[in-house]
Amino acid sequence: MKFNELPIHPSILKNCQRMGYTTPTKIQQKAIPPVLEGRDLLGLAQTGTGKTAAFALPILDQMMKQPQKGKRAIKALVLTPTRELAIQIVDNFQLYGQGLPLKTVVIFGGVKQGAQVDQLKKGADILIATPGRLLDLVGQRLLDLSQVEIFVLDEADRMLDMGFIHDVKRVSALLVNKKQTLLFSATMPKEIAGLAASLLKNPVRVEATPVSTPIEKIEQRVYYVEKSEKNDLLLRVLKKEEVTSALVFTRTKHEADRVVRFLTKGHVQAMAIHGNKSQNARQKALAAFKNHEIQVLVATDIAARGIDIEKLSHVINYNIPNISETYVHRIGRTARAGQEGIAISFCQNDERAYLKDIEKLIRYTIPVVKDPKAKTTAQPQAAESKTVVSPVQASTSPANKPAGHRPARRRRPAHAQKSREAVK
């Protein structure tokens, strides 16, 4: 199937052609036709599958078929968990809808609301929003959602991680004229399955794995290290390895700040992005990293979601993620477009169960590297040879999981049952 075969408005197809789109991705092929038919949709799709176009293109098409008369009223609402994702989505809508008589507005927290309110007063057809700012403006009677017909919930599992599920339900209850709901999630924990059941009516279910090519290769390594030694190890790795740019993932925003302070004292240029940073600070840090003004960007998973960084030489997992799929998402940010990349993980004793889950998911034993200066009691054999793995091999699709594999989200070591620290 080619894009020009889709029953979409010619101007939208022309914009897609201008952007170099020729063949729809799997999620686009599966999702666009039922969305055009007005069906509710449950999409299991991760970052990198082309899911934004999968809902943006049919929404724009439907809006063009029902031109509004008089003052603009919001007809489509896209709810997304982070400011970065909201900005990325509105940029895509504007590219796909270039030249169309439609207006898309974005609202998010972390900045003063004045400019956003002014945009809303001028009218909008499509609204991209984060839950907090949306409900704030509704509470102030500065936003009318009574005419919304299409509701898109993007990154639903991240909404769950961030504690936004109750806000999502509140928003949905405000959409009294809603006719169609589209829900996208990279994973399907029971809470999201329950949410989907409550929001969707006879939905079409589609699934797609991230787009990757066989030549993309990632060298993976893991160090066994005590928690107290991680900072020193990180500094040694950054100075010893040929690191041109490294994205370091931490579990919490406070840990991200601590790591940046330590690296700065060690004369390594680093900045952090996370939920406590202002929008301007986050954009400044990302720009500095992309322009190679700093060597290291330290981020939480949620803050980094949706950020595309080219020519990233290293991904470093300061913590082993407690959700196995998150590991795949993280390391997939390096070795893009045929570039070489390295993924290094630091594993402390109480994270070893998470590491085993990851290895079971990707069906690959990650080589262990022994740190001569480490004080940890574990002394695994060091990996002698370079081993590479393609993101395709690390796919989280059911077909690539070993028989009998249970999702890692439900498997945690005993010590973590009562005190699991949420990814922030």
Short mmCIF file of C-alpha atoms in Angstrom, two decimals:
data_model
loop_
_atom_site.label_atom_id
_atom_site.label_comp_id
_atom_site.label_asym_id
_atom_site.label_seq_id
_atom_site.Cartn_x
_atom_site.Cartn_y
_atom_site.Cartn_z
CA MET A 1 0.00 0.00 0.00
CA LYS A 2 1.17 3.52 -0.84
CA PHE A 3 0.10 6.76 0.82
CA ASN A 4 -1.62 7.91 -2.36
CA GLU A 5 -3.87 4.84 -2.13
CA LEU A 6 -5.33 5.97 1.20
CA PRO A 7 -8.72 7.70 1.00
CA ILE A 8 -7.36 10.92 2.48
CA HIS A 9 -7.85 14.53 1.36
CA PRO A 10 -5.52 15.35 -1.59
CA SER A 11 -3.95 18.33 0.18
CA ILE A 12 -2.98 16.14 3.14
CA LEU A 13 -1.48 13.52 0.83
CA LYS A 14 0.45 16.26 -0.96
CA ASN A 15 1.92 17.38 2.36
CA CYS A 16 2.90 13.79 3.14
CA GLN A 17 4.58 13.52 -0.25
CA ARG A 18 6.45 16.77 0.41
CA MET A 19 7.72 15.25 3.68
CA GLY A 20 9.00 12.19 1.86
CA TYR A 21 6.25 9.80 2.97
CA THR A 22 5.66 7.09 0.36
CA THR A 23 4.69 3.88 2.15
CA PRO A 24 2.64 3.86 5.38
CA THR A 25 4.14 2.08 8.38
CA LYS A 26 2.36 -0.98 9.78
CA ILE A 27 0.50 0.98 12.42
CA GLN A 28 -0.59 3.53 9.79
CA GLN A 29 -1.81 0.83 7.40
CA LYS A 30 -3.78 -0.85 10.17
CA ALA A 31 -5.11 2.21 12.00
CA ILE A 32 -5.95 4.82 9.37
CA PRO A 33 -8.80 2.97 7.56
CA PRO A 34 -10.87 2.18 10.71
CA VAL A 35 -10.27 5.67 12.11
CA LEU A 36 -11.54 7.14 8.84
CA GLU A 37 -14.64 4.97 9.27
CA GLY A 38 -15.26 6.50 12.69
CA ARG A 39 -14.39 3.38 14.69
CA ASP A 40 -12.89 3.47 18.17
CA LEU A 41 -9.34 2.16 18.18
CA LEU A 42 -6.92 0.53 20.62
CA GLY A 43 -3.38 0.86 19.30
CA LEU A 44 -0.44 -1.00 20.82
CA ALA A 45 2.45 0.97 19.43
CA GLN A 46 5.75 2.29 20.72
CA THR A 47 7.74 5.37 19.84
CA GLY A 48 9.18 5.02 16.36
CA THR A 49 6.23 3.27 14.73
CA GLY A 50 4.70 6.34 13.09
CA LYS A 51 1.67 6.35 15.38
CA THR A 52 1.28 10.14 15.42
CA ALA A 53 0.51 10.14 11.70
CA ALA A 54 -1.76 7.14 12.28
CA PHE A 55 -4.21 9.36 14.15
CA ALA A 56 -3.29 12.83 12.87
CA LEU A 57 -3.90 12.14 9.17
CA PRO A 58 -7.43 10.71 9.53
CA ILE A 59 -8.36 13.40 12.04
CA LEU A 60 -7.32 16.13 9.61
CA ASP A 61 -9.23 14.36 6.85
CA GLN A 62 -12.41 14.17 8.92
CA MET A 63 -12.12 17.84 9.86
CA MET A 64 -11.85 18.79 6.19
CA LYS A 65 -15.01 16.83 5.37
CA GLN A 66 -16.97 18.74 8.01
CA PRO A 67 -16.00 22.41 7.63
CA GLN A 68 -17.08 24.57 10.53
CA LYS A 69 -19.27 27.61 10.13
CA GLY A 70 -18.90 30.65 12.32
CA LYS A 71 -16.55 30.68 15.31
CA ARG A 72 -14.16 27.75 15.56
CA ALA A 73 -14.97 25.11 18.16
CA ILE A 74 -12.61 22.38 19.31
CA LYS A 75 -13.64 19.18 17.53
CA ALA A 76 -10.62 16.97 18.26
CA LEU A 77 -8.65 16.64 21.50
CA VAL A 78 -5.31 14.85 21.81
CA LEU A 79 -4.22 14.22 25.40
CA THR A 80 -0.55 13.42 25.97
CA PRO A 81 1.52 13.05 29.17
CA THR A 82 4.42 15.47 28.61
CA ARG A 83 5.12 18.90 27.21
CA GLU A 84 7.76 17.57 24.83
CA LEU A 85 5.31 15.11 23.31
CA ALA A 86 2.62 17.77 23.06
CA ILE A 87 4.99 20.04 21.14
CA GLN A 88 6.09 17.20 18.89
CA ILE A 89 2.49 16.26 18.10
CA VAL A 90 1.37 19.81 17.31
CA ASP A 91 4.38 20.22 15.02
CA ASN A 92 3.32 17.10 13.13
CA PHE A 93 -0.29 18.26 12.85
CA GLN A 94 0.89 21.57 11.41
CA LEU A 95 3.14 19.83 8.88
CA TYR A 96 0.45 17.38 7.77
CA GLY A 97 -2.16 20.15 7.67
CA GLN A 98 -0.09 22.83 5.97
CA GLY A 99 -2.29 25.02 3.79
CA LEU A 100 -5.54 23.67 5.25
CA PRO A 101 -8.12 26.02 6.80
CA LEU A 102 -7.66 24.34 10.17
CA LYS A 103 -6.08 25.61 13.37
CA THR A 104 -4.25 23.44 15.89
CA VAL A 105 -3.40 24.78 19.35
CA VAL A 106 -1.20 23.25 22.05
CA ILE A 107 -1.42 23.82 25.81
CA PHE A 108 0.85 22.46 28.54
CA GLY A 109 2.08 23.30 32.02
CA GLY A 110 5.42 24.64 33.16
CA VAL A 111 4.91 28.01 31.47
CA LYS A 112 2.55 30.93 32.06
CA GLN A 113 -0.90 30.31 30.66
CA GLY A 114 -1.49 33.76 29.18
CA ALA A 115 -0.20 33.12 25.66
CA GLN A 116 -2.00 29.78 25.48
CA VAL A 117 -5.28 31.32 26.61
CA ASP A 118 -4.92 34.03 23.96
CA GLN A 119 -4.56 31.34 21.29
CA LEU A 120 -7.65 29.54 22.56
CA LYS A 121 -9.68 32.75 22.48
CA LYS A 122 -8.90 33.08 18.77
CA GLY A 123 -10.46 29.67 18.21
CA ALA A 124 -9.12 26.20 17.49
CA ASP A 125 -10.24 23.12 15.60
CA ILE A 126 -7.77 20.69 17.18
CA LEU A 127 -6.32 20.89 20.69
CA ILE A 128 -3.17 19.10 21.89
CA ALA A 129 -2.90 19.15 25.68
CA THR A 130 -1.36 17.76 28.82
CA PRO A 131 -3.88 16.78 31.53
CA GLY A 132 -2.90 19.27 34.23
CA ARG A 133 -3.04 22.44 32.15
CA LEU A 134 -6.21 21.26 30.41
CA LEU A 135 -8.11 20.75 33.66
CA ASP A 136 -6.74 24.02 35.07
CA LEU A 137 -8.15 25.99 32.15
CA VAL A 138 -11.45 24.11 32.26
CA GLY A 139 -11.70 24.91 35.96
CA GLN A 140 -11.16 28.59 35.18
CA ARG A 141 -13.83 28.42 32.47
CA LEU A 142 -11.26 29.41 29.87
CA LEU A 143 -11.71 26.26 27.80
CA ASP A 144 -14.85 24.74 26.28
CA LEU A 145 -14.74 21.04 25.40
CA SER A 146 -18.46 20.59 24.79
CA GLN A 147 -18.05 20.26 21.00
CA VAL A 148 -15.21 17.71 21.01
CA GLU A 149 -16.10 14.69 18.87
CA ILE A 150 -12.74 12.89 18.58
CA PHE A 151 -10.69 12.07 21.68
CA VAL A 152 -7.14 10.71 21.38
CA LEU A 153 -5.31 9.37 24.42
CA ASP A 154 -1.64 9.02 23.53
CA GLU A 155 1.01 7.19 25.60
CA ALA A 156 -1.62 5.83 27.99
CA ASP A 157 0.91 3.70 29.90
CA ARG A 158 2.98 6.80 30.60
CA MET A 159 -0.16 8.51 31.84
CA LEU A 160 -0.44 5.65 34.30
CA ASP A 161 3.21 5.98 35.37
CA MET A 162 2.76 9.70 35.99
CA GLY A 163 -0.43 9.28 37.99
CA PHE A 164 -2.69 10.92 35.40
CA ILE A 165 -5.29 8.17 35.02
CA HIS A 166 -7.87 9.88 37.25
CA ASP A 167 -7.32 13.12 35.31
CA VAL A 168 -7.87 11.23 32.05
CA LYS A 169 -11.20 9.95 33.35
CA ARG A 170 -12.19 13.47 34.40
CA VAL A 171 -11.36 14.80 30.95
CA SER A 172 -13.31 12.03 29.23
CA ALA A 173 -16.35 12.82 31.36
CA LEU A 174 -16.28 16.41 30.08
CA LEU A 175 -16.60 15.31 26.46
CA VAL A 176 -20.38 15.13 26.28
CA ASN A 177 -20.49 15.04 22.45
CA LYS A 178 -17.66 12.56 22.00
CA LYS A 179 -18.23 10.20 19.05
CA GLN A 180 -14.86 8.50 18.65
CA THR A 181 -12.00 7.55 21.01
CA LEU A 182 -8.50 6.43 20.04
CA LEU A 183 -6.20 5.02 22.73
CA PHE A 184 -2.51 4.33 22.13
CA SER A 185 -0.16 2.60 24.55
CA ALA A 186 3.24 0.91 24.27
CA THR A 187 2.28 -1.68 26.89
CA MET A 188 -0.99 -3.02 28.25
CA PRO A 189 -0.96 -3.42 32.05
CA LYS A 190 -4.25 -4.30 33.69
CA GLU A 191 -4.95 -0.68 34.63
CA ILE A 192 -4.71 0.42 30.99
CA ALA A 193 -6.78 -2.55 29.85
CA GLY A 194 -9.46 -1.47 32.32
CA LEU A 195 -9.27 2.13 31.14
CA ALA A 196 -9.60 1.02 27.52
CA ALA A 197 -12.64 -1.08 28.38
CA SER A 198 -14.31 1.92 30.01
CA LEU A 199 -13.51 4.43 27.24
CA LEU A 200 -13.75 2.44 24.01
CA LYS A 201 -16.85 1.05 22.31
CA ASN A 202 -16.32 -2.03 20.15
CA PRO A 203 -12.77 -0.91 19.27
CA VAL A 204 -10.54 -2.12 16.47
CA ARG A 205 -7.30 -3.41 18.01
CA VAL A 206 -4.07 -2.84 16.06
CA GLU A 207 -0.48 -3.55 17.02
CA ALA A 208 2.91 -2.63 15.59
CA THR A 209 6.52 -2.92 16.69
CA PRO A 210 9.06 -0.08 16.30
CA VAL A 211 10.56 0.52 12.89
CA SER A 212 14.21 -0.55 12.72
CA THR A 213 16.59 -1.92 10.14
CA PRO A 214 18.84 -5.00 10.29
CA ILE A 215 22.01 -2.90 9.96
CA GLU A 216 21.32 -1.04 13.18
CA LYS A 217 23.55 -2.68 15.78
CA ILE A 218 24.03 -2.00 19.44
CA GLU A 219 26.92 -3.25 21.52
CA GLN A 220 25.54 -4.07 24.96
CA ARG A 221 27.47 -4.37 28.22
CA VAL A 222 26.61 -4.55 31.90
CA TYR A 223 28.68 -3.75 34.98
CA TYR A 224 27.84 -5.25 38.37
CA VAL A 225 28.38 -2.40 40.81
CA GLU A 226 27.38 -1.25 44.28
CA LYS A 227 24.94 1.66 44.37
CA SER A 228 27.50 3.83 46.16
CA GLU A 229 30.04 3.26 43.37
CA LYS A 230 27.85 4.15 40.39
CA ASN A 231 28.91 7.79 40.17
CA ASP A 232 32.61 6.95 40.15
CA LEU A 233 32.06 4.20 37.57
CA LEU A 234 30.04 6.55 35.37
CA LEU A 235 32.82 9.12 35.43
CA ARG A 236 35.44 6.49 34.56
CA VAL A 237 33.33 5.15 31.70
CA LEU A 238 32.73 8.61 30.26
CA LYS A 239 36.44 9.45 30.36
CA LYS A 240 37.70 6.05 29.21
CA GLU A 241 35.23 5.33 26.43
CA GLU A 242 35.15 7.24 23.18
CA VAL A 243 31.95 8.98 24.18
CA THR A 244 30.91 11.73 21.80
CA SER A 245 27.41 12.00 23.24
CA ALA A 246 25.78 10.00 26.02
CA LEU A 247 22.18 9.83 27.17
CA VAL A 248 22.16 8.67 30.80
CA PHE A 249 18.88 7.34 32.19
CA THR A 250 18.06 7.56 35.89
CA ARG A 251 14.97 6.30 37.66
CA THR A 252 14.10 9.57 39.43
CA LYS A 253 14.46 13.26 38.74
CA HIS A 254 16.32 13.86 42.02
CA GLU A 255 18.86 11.22 41.05
CA ALA A 256 19.29 12.92 37.67
CA ASP A 257 20.20 16.17 39.40
CA ARG A 258 22.66 14.42 41.73
CA VAL A 259 24.38 12.72 38.79
CA VAL A 260 24.72 16.04 36.93
CA ARG A 261 26.26 17.73 39.97
CA PHE A 262 28.77 14.89 40.35
CA LEU A 263 29.73 14.92 36.67
CA THR A 264 30.12 18.69 36.66
CA LYS A 265 32.55 18.45 39.59
CA GLY A 266 34.40 15.81 37.58
CA HIS A 267 34.78 18.27 34.68
CA VAL A 268 32.23 16.54 32.43
CA GLN A 269 29.75 18.86 30.74
CA ALA A 270 26.27 17.59 31.59
CA MET A 271 22.70 18.81 31.99
CA ALA A 272 19.46 17.16 33.13
CA ILE A 273 15.90 17.07 31.84
CA HIS A 274 12.98 15.94 33.99
CA GLY A 275 9.57 16.98 35.24
CA ASN A 276 10.84 19.53 37.78
CA LYS A 277 12.66 21.54 35.13
CA SER A 278 10.91 24.47 33.50
CA GLN A 279 10.00 24.20 29.85
CA ASN A 280 12.69 26.72 28.91
CA ALA A 281 15.32 24.84 30.93
CA ARG A 282 14.44 21.54 29.27
CA GLN A 283 14.52 22.99 25.78
CA LYS A 284 17.83 24.70 26.53
CA ALA A 285 19.39 21.45 27.78
CA LEU A 286 18.16 19.50 24.76
CA ALA A 287 19.42 22.15 22.34
CA ALA A 288 22.83 22.19 24.05
CA PHE A 289 23.06 18.41 23.74
CA LYS A 290 22.01 18.33 20.10
CA ASN A 291 24.49 21.12 19.28
CA HIS A 292 27.29 19.21 21.08
CA GLU A 293 27.74 22.00 23.62
CA ILE A 294 27.50 19.36 26.36
CA GLN A 295 28.65 15.74 26.29
CA VAL A 296 26.05 14.17 28.56
CA LEU A 297 22.29 14.53 28.92
CA VAL A 298 20.84 12.92 32.05
CA ALA A 299 17.13 12.15 31.82
CA THR A 300 14.23 10.27 33.30
CA ASP A 301 12.29 8.00 30.96
CA ILE A 302 9.23 10.21 30.84
CA ALA A 303 11.18 13.41 30.14
CA ALA A 304 13.08 11.70 27.31
CA ARG A 305 10.01 10.12 25.72
CA GLY A 306 9.50 11.37 22.19
CA ILE A 307 12.90 13.07 21.96
CA ASP A 308 14.80 12.09 18.83
CA ILE A 309 18.57 12.55 19.00
CA GLU A 310 20.70 11.73 15.98
CA LYS A 311 24.24 10.31 16.19
CA LEU A 312 23.97 9.29 19.84
CA SER A 313 27.09 7.25 20.60
CA HIS A 314 26.12 5.88 24.03
CA VAL A 315 23.07 5.09 26.11
CA ILE A 316 23.90 4.46 29.77
CA ASN A 317 21.42 2.91 32.18
CA TYR A 318 22.41 4.32 35.56
CA ASN A 319 19.64 2.11 36.93
CA ILE A 320 18.31 -1.14 35.51
CA PRO A 321 14.68 -0.37 34.61
CA ASN A 322 12.09 -2.45 36.45
CA ILE A 323 10.02 -2.74 33.26
CA SER A 324 11.86 -4.79 30.67
CA GLU A 325 10.32 -3.05 27.66
CA THR A 326 11.73 0.24 28.96
CA TYR A 327 15.24 -1.13 28.46
CA VAL A 328 14.48 -1.81 24.80
CA HIS A 329 13.07 1.71 24.38
CA ARG A 330 16.16 3.23 25.97
CA ILE A 331 18.87 1.44 24.02
CA GLY A 332 16.99 1.86 20.76
CA ARG A 333 17.91 5.55 20.83
CA THR A 334 21.48 4.78 19.77
CA ALA A 335 22.78 3.13 16.58
CA ARG A 336 20.14 4.77 14.41
CA ALA A 337 20.34 5.12 10.64
CA GLY A 338 23.23 2.69 10.36
CA GLN A 339 25.36 4.40 13.00
CA GLU A 340 27.24 2.34 15.57
CA GLY A 341 26.10 2.58 19.16
CA ILE A 342 26.86 1.28 22.63
CA ALA A 343 24.48 0.59 25.52
CA ILE A 344 26.03 0.27 28.99
CA SER A 345 24.09 -0.70 32.10
CA PHE A 346 25.01 -0.43 35.79
CA CYS A 347 23.43 -3.23 37.81
CA GLN A 348 23.43 -3.21 41.60
CA ASN A 349 22.64 -6.35 43.60
CA ASP A 350 18.94 -5.63 44.12
CA GLU A 351 18.46 -4.98 40.39
CA ARG A 352 19.65 -8.38 39.17
CA ALA A 353 16.13 -9.79 38.93
CA TYR A 354 15.27 -6.92 36.58
CA LEU A 355 18.33 -7.73 34.46
CA LYS A 356 17.27 -11.37 34.19
CA ASP A 357 13.82 -10.29 33.04
CA ILE A 358 15.38 -8.06 30.38
CA GLU A 359 17.61 -10.85 29.10
CA LYS A 360 14.64 -13.19 28.97
CA LEU A 361 12.62 -10.63 27.03
CA ILE A 362 15.32 -9.90 24.44
CA ARG A 363 16.46 -13.54 24.37
CA TYR A 364 20.06 -12.47 24.79
CA THR A 365 22.62 -12.66 27.60
CA ILE A 366 24.24 -9.26 27.99
CA PRO A 367 28.06 -9.52 28.34
CA VAL A 368 29.32 -8.61 31.80
CA VAL A 369 32.33 -6.33 32.14
CA LYS A 370 34.34 -6.45 35.34
CA ASP A 371 35.37 -3.12 36.78
CA PRO A 372 38.82 -3.54 38.40
CA LYS A 373 38.11 -0.75 40.87
CA ALA A 374 34.71 -2.06 41.96
CA LYS A 375 34.27 -3.21 45.57
CA THR A 376 31.19 -5.32 44.92
CA THR A 377 31.29 -8.89 46.24
CA ALA A 378 30.03 -10.32 42.96
CA GLN A 379 32.81 -11.26 40.59
CA PRO A 380 31.24 -12.38 37.30
CA GLN A 381 33.50 -13.27 34.43
CA ALA A 382 34.30 -10.35 32.18
CA ALA A 383 33.21 -10.41 28.59
CA GLU A 384 36.23 -10.90 26.34
CA SER A 385 34.67 -10.28 22.96
CA LYS A 386 32.48 -7.63 21.45
CA THR A 387 28.89 -8.74 21.07
CA VAL A 388 26.25 -6.88 19.10
CA VAL A 389 22.50 -7.12 18.98
CA SER A 390 20.08 -5.60 16.55
CA PRO A 391 17.00 -3.78 17.84
CA VAL A 392 15.06 -6.18 15.62
CA GLN A 393 16.30 -9.06 17.76
CA ALA A 394 15.28 -7.09 20.82
CA SER A 395 11.76 -6.54 19.58
CA THR A 396 9.09 -6.74 22.20
CA SER A 397 6.57 -8.26 19.84
CA PRO A 398 4.98 -11.50 21.07
CA ALA A 399 6.50 -13.45 18.19
CA ASN A 400 9.98 -12.78 19.47
CA LYS A 401 9.32 -13.67 23.11
CA PRO A 402 10.34 -17.10 24.36
CA ALA A 403 7.56 -19.59 24.91
CA GLY A 404 5.81 -19.13 28.21
CA HIS A 405 7.28 -15.66 28.76
CA ARG A 406 5.26 -13.51 31.13
CA PRO A 407 5.43 -9.71 30.80
CA ALA A 408 8.19 -8.32 32.97
CA ARG A 409 5.91 -5.59 34.31
CA ARG A 410 4.28 -8.15 36.61
CA ARG A 411 7.50 -9.72 37.79
CA ARG A 412 9.41 -7.99 40.52
CA PRO A 413 11.84 -9.19 43.16
CA ALA A 414 10.34 -9.66 46.60
CA HIS A 415 12.05 -6.63 48.08
CA ALA A 416 10.37 -4.39 45.54
CA GLN A 417 6.80 -5.54 46.13
CA LYS A 418 6.19 -2.91 48.80
CA SER A 419 8.55 -0.20 47.71
CA ARG A 420 8.68 -0.12 43.96
CA GLU A 421 9.98 3.27 42.97
CA ALA A 422 7.97 4.63 40.08
CA VAL A 423 9.72 5.86 37.00
CA LYS A 424 9.52 9.59 37.19
#
